[in-house]
Short mmCIF file of C-alpha atoms in Angstrom, two decimals:
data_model
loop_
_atom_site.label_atom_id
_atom_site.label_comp_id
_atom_site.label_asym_id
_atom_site.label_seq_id
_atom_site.Cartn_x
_atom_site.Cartn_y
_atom_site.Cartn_z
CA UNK K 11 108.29 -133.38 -23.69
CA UNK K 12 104.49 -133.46 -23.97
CA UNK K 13 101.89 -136.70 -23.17
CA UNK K 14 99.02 -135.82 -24.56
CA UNK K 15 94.93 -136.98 -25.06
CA UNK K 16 93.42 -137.78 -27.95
CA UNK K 17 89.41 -137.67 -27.95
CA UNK K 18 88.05 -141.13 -29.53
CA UNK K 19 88.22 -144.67 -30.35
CA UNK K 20 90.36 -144.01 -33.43
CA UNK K 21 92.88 -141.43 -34.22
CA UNK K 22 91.24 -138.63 -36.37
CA UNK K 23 93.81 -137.12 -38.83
CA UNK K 24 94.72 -133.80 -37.03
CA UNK K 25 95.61 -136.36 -34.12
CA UNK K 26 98.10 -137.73 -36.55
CA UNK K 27 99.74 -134.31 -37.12
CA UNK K 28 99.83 -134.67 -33.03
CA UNK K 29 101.48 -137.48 -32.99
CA UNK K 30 104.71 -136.80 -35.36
CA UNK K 31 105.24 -133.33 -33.86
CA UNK K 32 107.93 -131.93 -32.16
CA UNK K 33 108.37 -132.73 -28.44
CA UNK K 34 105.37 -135.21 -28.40
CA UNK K 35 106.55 -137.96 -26.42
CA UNK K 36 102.94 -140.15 -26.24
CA UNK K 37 99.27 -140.14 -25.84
CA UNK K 38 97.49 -140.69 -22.37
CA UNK K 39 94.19 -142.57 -22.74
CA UNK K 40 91.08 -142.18 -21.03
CA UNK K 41 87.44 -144.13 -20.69
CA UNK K 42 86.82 -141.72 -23.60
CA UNK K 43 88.94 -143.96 -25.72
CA UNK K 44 88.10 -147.65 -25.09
CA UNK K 45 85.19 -149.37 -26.15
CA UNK K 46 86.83 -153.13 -26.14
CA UNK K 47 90.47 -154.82 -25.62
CA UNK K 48 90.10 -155.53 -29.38
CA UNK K 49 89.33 -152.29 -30.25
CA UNK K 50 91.96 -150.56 -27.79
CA UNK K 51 94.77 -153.11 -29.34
CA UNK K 52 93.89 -151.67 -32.61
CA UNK K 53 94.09 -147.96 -31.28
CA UNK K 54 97.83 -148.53 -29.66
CA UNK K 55 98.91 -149.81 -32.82
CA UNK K 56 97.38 -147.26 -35.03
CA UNK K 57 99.38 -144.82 -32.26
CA UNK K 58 102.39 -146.33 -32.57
CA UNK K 59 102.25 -146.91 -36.66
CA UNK K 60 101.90 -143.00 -36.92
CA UNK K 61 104.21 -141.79 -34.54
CA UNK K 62 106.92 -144.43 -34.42
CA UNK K 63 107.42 -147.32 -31.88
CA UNK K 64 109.07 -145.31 -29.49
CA UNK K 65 105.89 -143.30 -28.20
CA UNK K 66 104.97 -143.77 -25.23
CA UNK K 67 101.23 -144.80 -24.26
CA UNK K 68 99.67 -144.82 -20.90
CA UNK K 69 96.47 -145.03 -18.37
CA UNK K 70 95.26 -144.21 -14.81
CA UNK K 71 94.27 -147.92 -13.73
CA UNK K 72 94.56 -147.77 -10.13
CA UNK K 73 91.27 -149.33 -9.40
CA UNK K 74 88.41 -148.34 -7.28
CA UNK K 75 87.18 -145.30 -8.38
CA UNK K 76 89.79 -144.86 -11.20
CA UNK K 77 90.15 -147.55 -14.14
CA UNK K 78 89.70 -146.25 -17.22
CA UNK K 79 89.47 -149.57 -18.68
CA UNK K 80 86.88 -151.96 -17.35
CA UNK K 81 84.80 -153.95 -19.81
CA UNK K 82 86.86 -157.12 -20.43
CA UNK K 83 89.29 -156.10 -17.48
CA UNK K 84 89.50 -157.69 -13.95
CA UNK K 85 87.54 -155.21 -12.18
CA UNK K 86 89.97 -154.06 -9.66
CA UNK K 87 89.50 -153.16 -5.94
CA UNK K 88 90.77 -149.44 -4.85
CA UNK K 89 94.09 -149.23 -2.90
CA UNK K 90 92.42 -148.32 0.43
CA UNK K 91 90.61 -152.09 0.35
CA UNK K 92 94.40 -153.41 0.71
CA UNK K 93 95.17 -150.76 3.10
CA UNK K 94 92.02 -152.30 5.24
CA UNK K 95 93.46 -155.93 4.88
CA UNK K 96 96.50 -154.69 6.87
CA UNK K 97 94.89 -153.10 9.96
CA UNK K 98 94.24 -157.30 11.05
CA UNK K 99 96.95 -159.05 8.33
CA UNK K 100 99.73 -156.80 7.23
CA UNK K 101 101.22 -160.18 5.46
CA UNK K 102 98.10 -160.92 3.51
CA UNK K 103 98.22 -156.94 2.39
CA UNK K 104 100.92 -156.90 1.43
CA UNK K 105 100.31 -160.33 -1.35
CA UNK K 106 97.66 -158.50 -2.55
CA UNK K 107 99.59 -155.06 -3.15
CA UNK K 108 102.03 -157.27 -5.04
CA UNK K 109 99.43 -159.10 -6.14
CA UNK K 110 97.10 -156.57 -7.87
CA UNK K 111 99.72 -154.60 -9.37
CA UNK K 112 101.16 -157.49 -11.44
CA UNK K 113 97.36 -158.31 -12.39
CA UNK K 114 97.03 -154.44 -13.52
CA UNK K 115 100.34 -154.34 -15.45
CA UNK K 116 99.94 -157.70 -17.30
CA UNK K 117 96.61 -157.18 -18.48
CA UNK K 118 97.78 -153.35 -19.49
CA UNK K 119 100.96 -155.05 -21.50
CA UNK K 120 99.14 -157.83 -23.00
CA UNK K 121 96.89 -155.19 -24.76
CA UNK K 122 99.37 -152.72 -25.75
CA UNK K 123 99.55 -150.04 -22.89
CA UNK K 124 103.21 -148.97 -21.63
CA UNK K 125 102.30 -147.75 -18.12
CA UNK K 126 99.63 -146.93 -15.60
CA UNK K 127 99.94 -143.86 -13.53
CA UNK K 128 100.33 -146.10 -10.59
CA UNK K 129 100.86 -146.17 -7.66
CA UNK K 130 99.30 -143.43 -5.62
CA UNK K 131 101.45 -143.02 -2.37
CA UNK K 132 99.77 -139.56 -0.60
CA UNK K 133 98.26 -140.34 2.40
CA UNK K 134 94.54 -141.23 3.17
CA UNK K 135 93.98 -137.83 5.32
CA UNK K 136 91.05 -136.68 4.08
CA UNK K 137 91.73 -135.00 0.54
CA UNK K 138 88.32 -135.23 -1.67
CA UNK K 139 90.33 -136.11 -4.97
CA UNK K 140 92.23 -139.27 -3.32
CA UNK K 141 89.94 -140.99 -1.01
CA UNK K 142 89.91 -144.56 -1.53
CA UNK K 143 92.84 -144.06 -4.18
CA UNK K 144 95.30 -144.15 -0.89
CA UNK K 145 96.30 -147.48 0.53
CA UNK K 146 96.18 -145.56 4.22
CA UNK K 147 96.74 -142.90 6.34
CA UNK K 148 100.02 -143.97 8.34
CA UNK K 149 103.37 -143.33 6.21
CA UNK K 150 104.76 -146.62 7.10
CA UNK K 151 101.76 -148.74 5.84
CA UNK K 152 102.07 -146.80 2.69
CA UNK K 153 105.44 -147.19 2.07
CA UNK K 154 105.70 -150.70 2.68
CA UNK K 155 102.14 -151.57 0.45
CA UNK K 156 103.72 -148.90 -1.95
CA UNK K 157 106.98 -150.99 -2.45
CA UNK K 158 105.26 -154.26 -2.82
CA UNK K 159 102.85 -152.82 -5.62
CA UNK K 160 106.12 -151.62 -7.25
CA UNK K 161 107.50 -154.91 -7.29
CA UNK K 162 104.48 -156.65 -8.65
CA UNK K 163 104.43 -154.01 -11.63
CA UNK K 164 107.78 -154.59 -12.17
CA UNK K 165 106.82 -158.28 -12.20
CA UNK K 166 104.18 -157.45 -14.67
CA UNK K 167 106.54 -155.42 -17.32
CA UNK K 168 105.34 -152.26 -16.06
CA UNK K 169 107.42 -149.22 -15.17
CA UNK K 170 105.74 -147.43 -11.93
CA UNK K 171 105.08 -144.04 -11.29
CA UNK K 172 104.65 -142.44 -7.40
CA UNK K 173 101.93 -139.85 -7.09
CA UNK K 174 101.59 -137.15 -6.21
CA UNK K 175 104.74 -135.39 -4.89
CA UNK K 176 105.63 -134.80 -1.90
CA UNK K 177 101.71 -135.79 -1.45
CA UNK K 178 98.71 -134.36 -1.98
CA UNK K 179 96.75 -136.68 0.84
CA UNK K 180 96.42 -133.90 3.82
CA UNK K 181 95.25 -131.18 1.83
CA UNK K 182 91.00 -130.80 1.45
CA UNK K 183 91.12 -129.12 -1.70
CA UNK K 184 90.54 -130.75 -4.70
CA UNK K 185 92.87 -129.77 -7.34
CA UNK K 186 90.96 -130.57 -10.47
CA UNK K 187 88.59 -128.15 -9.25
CA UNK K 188 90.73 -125.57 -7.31
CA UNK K 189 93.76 -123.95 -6.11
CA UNK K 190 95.25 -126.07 -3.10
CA UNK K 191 97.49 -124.80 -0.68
CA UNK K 192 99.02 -127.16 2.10
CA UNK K 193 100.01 -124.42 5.02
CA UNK K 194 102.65 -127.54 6.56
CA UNK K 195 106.10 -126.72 7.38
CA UNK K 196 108.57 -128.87 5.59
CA UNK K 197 109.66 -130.80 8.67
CA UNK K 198 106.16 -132.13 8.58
CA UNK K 199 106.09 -133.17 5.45
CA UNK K 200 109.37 -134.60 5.34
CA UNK K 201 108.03 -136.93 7.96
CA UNK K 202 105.09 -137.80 6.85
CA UNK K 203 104.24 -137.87 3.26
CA UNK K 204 107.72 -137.73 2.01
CA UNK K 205 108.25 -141.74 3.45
CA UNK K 206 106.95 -143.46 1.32
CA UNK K 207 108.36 -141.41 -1.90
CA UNK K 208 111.58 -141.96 -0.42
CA UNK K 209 111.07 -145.64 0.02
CA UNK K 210 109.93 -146.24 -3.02
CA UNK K 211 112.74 -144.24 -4.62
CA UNK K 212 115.22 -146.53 -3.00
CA UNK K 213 113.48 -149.32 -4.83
CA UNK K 214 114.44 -147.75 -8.05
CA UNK K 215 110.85 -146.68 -9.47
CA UNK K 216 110.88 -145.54 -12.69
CA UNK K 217 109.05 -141.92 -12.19
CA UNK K 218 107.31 -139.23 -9.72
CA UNK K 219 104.70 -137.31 -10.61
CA UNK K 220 104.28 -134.10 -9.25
CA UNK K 221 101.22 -132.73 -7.02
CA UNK K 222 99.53 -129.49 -8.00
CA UNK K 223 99.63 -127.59 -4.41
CA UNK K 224 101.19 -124.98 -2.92
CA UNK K 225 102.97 -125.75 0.01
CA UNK K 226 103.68 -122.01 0.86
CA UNK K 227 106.48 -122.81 3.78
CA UNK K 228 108.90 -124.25 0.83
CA UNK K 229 107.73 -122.27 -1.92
CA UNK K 230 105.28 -120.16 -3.58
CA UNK K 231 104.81 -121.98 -6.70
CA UNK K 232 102.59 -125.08 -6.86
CA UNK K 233 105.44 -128.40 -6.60
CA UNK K 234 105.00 -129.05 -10.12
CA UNK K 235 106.39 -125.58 -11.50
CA UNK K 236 108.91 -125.77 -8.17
CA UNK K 237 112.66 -125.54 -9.02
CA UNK K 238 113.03 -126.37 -4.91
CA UNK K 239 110.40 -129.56 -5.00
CA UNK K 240 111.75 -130.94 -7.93
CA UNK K 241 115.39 -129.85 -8.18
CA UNK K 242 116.33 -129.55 -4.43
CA UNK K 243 114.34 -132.29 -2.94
CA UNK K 244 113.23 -134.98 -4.89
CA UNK K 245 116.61 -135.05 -7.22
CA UNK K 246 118.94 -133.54 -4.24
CA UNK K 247 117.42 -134.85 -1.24
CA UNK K 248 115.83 -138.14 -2.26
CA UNK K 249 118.60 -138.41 -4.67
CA UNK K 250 115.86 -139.42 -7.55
CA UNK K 251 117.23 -139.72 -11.01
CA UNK K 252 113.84 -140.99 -13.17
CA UNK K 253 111.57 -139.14 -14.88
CA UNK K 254 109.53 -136.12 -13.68
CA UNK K 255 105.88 -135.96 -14.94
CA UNK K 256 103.26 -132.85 -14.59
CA UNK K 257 99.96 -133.40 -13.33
CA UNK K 258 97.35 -132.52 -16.30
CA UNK K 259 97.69 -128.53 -17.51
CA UNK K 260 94.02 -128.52 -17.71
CA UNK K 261 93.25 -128.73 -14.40
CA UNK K 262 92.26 -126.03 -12.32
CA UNK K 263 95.01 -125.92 -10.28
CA UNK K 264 97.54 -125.59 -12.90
CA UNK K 265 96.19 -122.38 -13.65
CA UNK K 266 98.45 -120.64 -11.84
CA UNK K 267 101.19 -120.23 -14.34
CA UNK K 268 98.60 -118.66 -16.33
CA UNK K 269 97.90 -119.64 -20.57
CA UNK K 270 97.90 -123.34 -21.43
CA UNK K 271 101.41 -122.73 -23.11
CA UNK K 272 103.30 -120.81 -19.83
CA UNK K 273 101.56 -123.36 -18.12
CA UNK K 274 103.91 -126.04 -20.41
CA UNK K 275 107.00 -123.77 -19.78
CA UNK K 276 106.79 -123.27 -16.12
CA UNK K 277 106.63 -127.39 -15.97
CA UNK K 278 109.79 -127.75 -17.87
CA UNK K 279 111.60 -124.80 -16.74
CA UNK K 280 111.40 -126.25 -13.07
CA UNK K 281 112.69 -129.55 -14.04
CA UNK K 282 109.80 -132.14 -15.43
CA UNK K 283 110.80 -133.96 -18.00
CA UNK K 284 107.10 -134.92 -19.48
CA UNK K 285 104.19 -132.61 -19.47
CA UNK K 286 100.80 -133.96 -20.12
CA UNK K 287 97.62 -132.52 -21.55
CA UNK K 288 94.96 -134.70 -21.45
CA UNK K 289 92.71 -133.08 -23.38
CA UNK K 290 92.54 -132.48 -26.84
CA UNK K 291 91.37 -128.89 -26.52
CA UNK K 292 94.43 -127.72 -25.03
CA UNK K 293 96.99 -129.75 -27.29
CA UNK K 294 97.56 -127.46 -29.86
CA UNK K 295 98.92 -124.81 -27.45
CA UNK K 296 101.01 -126.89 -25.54
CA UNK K 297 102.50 -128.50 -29.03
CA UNK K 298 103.42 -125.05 -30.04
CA UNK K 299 104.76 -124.19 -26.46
CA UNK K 300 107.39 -127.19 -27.16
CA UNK K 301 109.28 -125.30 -30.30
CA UNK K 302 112.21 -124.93 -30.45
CA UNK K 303 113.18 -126.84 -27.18
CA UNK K 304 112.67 -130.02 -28.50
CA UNK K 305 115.31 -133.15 -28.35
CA UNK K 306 115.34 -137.09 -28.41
CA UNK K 307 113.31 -138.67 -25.95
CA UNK K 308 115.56 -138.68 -22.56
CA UNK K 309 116.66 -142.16 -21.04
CA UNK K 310 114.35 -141.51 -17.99
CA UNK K 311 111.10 -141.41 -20.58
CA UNK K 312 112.64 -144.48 -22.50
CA UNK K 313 112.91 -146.47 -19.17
CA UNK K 314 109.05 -145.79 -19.54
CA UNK K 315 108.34 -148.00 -22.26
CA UNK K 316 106.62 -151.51 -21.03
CA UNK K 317 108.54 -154.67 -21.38
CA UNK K 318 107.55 -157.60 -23.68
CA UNK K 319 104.96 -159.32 -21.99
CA UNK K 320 101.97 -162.04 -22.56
CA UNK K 321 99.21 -162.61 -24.90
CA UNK K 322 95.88 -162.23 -23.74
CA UNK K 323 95.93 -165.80 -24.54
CA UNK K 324 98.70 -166.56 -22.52
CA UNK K 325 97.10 -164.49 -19.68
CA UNK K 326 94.17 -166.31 -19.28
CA UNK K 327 95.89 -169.70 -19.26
CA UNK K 328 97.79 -168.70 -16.26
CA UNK K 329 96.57 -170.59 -13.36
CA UNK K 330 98.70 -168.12 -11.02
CA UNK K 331 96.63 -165.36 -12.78
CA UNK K 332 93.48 -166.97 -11.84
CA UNK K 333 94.22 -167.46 -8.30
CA UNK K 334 95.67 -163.60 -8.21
CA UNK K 335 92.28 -162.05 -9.57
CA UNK K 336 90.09 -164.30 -7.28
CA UNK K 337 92.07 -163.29 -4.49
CA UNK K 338 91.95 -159.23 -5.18
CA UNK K 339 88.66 -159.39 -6.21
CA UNK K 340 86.88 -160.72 -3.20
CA UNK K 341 87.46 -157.53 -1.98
CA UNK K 342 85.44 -155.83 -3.85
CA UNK K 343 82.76 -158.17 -2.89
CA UNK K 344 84.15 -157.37 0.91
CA UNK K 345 82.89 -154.00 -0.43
CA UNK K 346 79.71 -154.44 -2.04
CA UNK K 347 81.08 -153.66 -5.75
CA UNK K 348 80.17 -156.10 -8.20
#
């Protein structure tokens, strides 16, 4: 099934067409499409009146560097500021893994938003694209911040999702811009980036999405279009029964599977179970890639959907949420970000 972008604040009416088609299992929103938590309440409903209640509608709100929301939003620190906390107070970290994610997921469910994209567990090695997205660069600090931000997005009503699989950390290349290839043997991998997808998998998250790189000593197709990454590994191996989710088709790397549509194929045909195109230029395509392989949304995308949670109201009455944001957010004053 297809995720895909829409381009404003409102839904124009070919995005309505979109929305009741075939396959299309719910809209991924960007910076592009928030002005105000008013206005963005207004824009999930209007999703959800035209394509029914079951669509799906997420964000990337890690923090740092990516939060597509931030007027009217705590302003949230990136991962790697928790990471830092744990080098002198791995206790302390560990609160504010837990306690970030639950401040990310409530405000997300209080205005309407399913799921973030969240959390990223690849390694802080270096790749341009990740950077201060990674909590850190040793497997076992990752794994054991990445399990307590599952549990606070749990907390929050949030289904999580690991990324990007089986890590995307120790590659340079940025994949938006490029083809990556990751020359490390499997055993490597396994030992590294691999922990703390497996960890987290044993703590029942909800979803993996895949990394677009080649890692040439397992296979020669980027893990996203990789019947031995997705089918052999993370569902044999790791034993992982959620969903599956693409990276974006537009992006550079995806280009090896060639036309926007093949590109669509090759994803499902090696085992994801959602696809996303994030932007509207390339929706069409992928819609029409989708015929006649389209069925109800599987229970792994259901599981997706947010639980009920707060008002807004309700939210900001919360003395516990007070204490949470002034607690994550002195680190971005530990950082220099206002």
């Amino acid at each position: 099934m297809l995720m895909i972008g829409v381009a404003g604040l409102q839904l124009a009416e070919h995005e309505k067409h979109w929305l009741t088609a075939p396959g299309v299992a719910g809209v991924l929103l960007f910076a592009r499409n928030y002005q105000s938590r008013e206005q963005l309440i207004a824009l999930c409903e209007s999703i959800r009146e035209t394509g029914g209640d079951e669509l799906l509608i997420a964000v990337d709100q890690e923090g740092g560097p990516v939060q597509r929301f931030r007027e009217d939003f705590t302003r949230l620190p990136p991962l790697a500021a928790i990471g830092a906390v744990y080098d002198r107070d791995p206790g302390e970290a560990v609160r504010l893994a837990e306690e970030h994610a639950w401040v990310m997921a409530s405000e997300l469910r209080a205005s309407g938003v399913d799921f973030s994209f969240a959390p990223v567990v690849d390694l802080a090695r270096g790749n341009a694209a990740i950077g201060l997205r990674a909590f850190h660069a040793d497997p076992a600090v990752t794994a054991e911040l990445a399990q307590a931000y599952v549990r606070g997005m749990h907390l929050g009503g949030m289904a999580a999702v690991l990324k990007h699989f089986p890590g995307h950390g120790s590659v340079a290349t940025d994949t938006h811009k490029a083809q990556a290839i990751d020359p490390r043997s499997l055993e490597q991998i396994r030992r590294d980036d691999l922990l703390p997808f497996a960890e987290c998998i044993e703590a029942r998250v909800e979803a993996v999405m895949m990394a677009h790189v080649i890692y040439p000593a397992v296979d020669s197709q980027p893990a996203g279009y990789s019947k031995v990454w997705i089918g052999q590994i993370l569902r044999g191996e790791l034993g992982f029964a959620g969903a599956v989710i693409s990276d974006d088709i537009s992006m550079a790397a995806a280009g090896a599977a060639g036309s926007v549509g093949e590109r669509v194929r090759a994803h499902l045909d090696a085992g994801c179970d959602l696809v996303l195109a994030c932007f509207p230029d390339v929706v069409d395509e992928a819609i029409a890639a989708m015929q006649g392989d389209v069925a109800a949304m599987p229970p792994q995308l259901a599981a997706m959907r947010g639980a009920l949670g707060a008002s807004w109201e309700g939210l900001t009455n919360n003395p516990q949420r007070d204490r949470f944001v002034a607690r994550i957010t002195a680190l971005n004053a530990d950082r220099g970000i206002a």
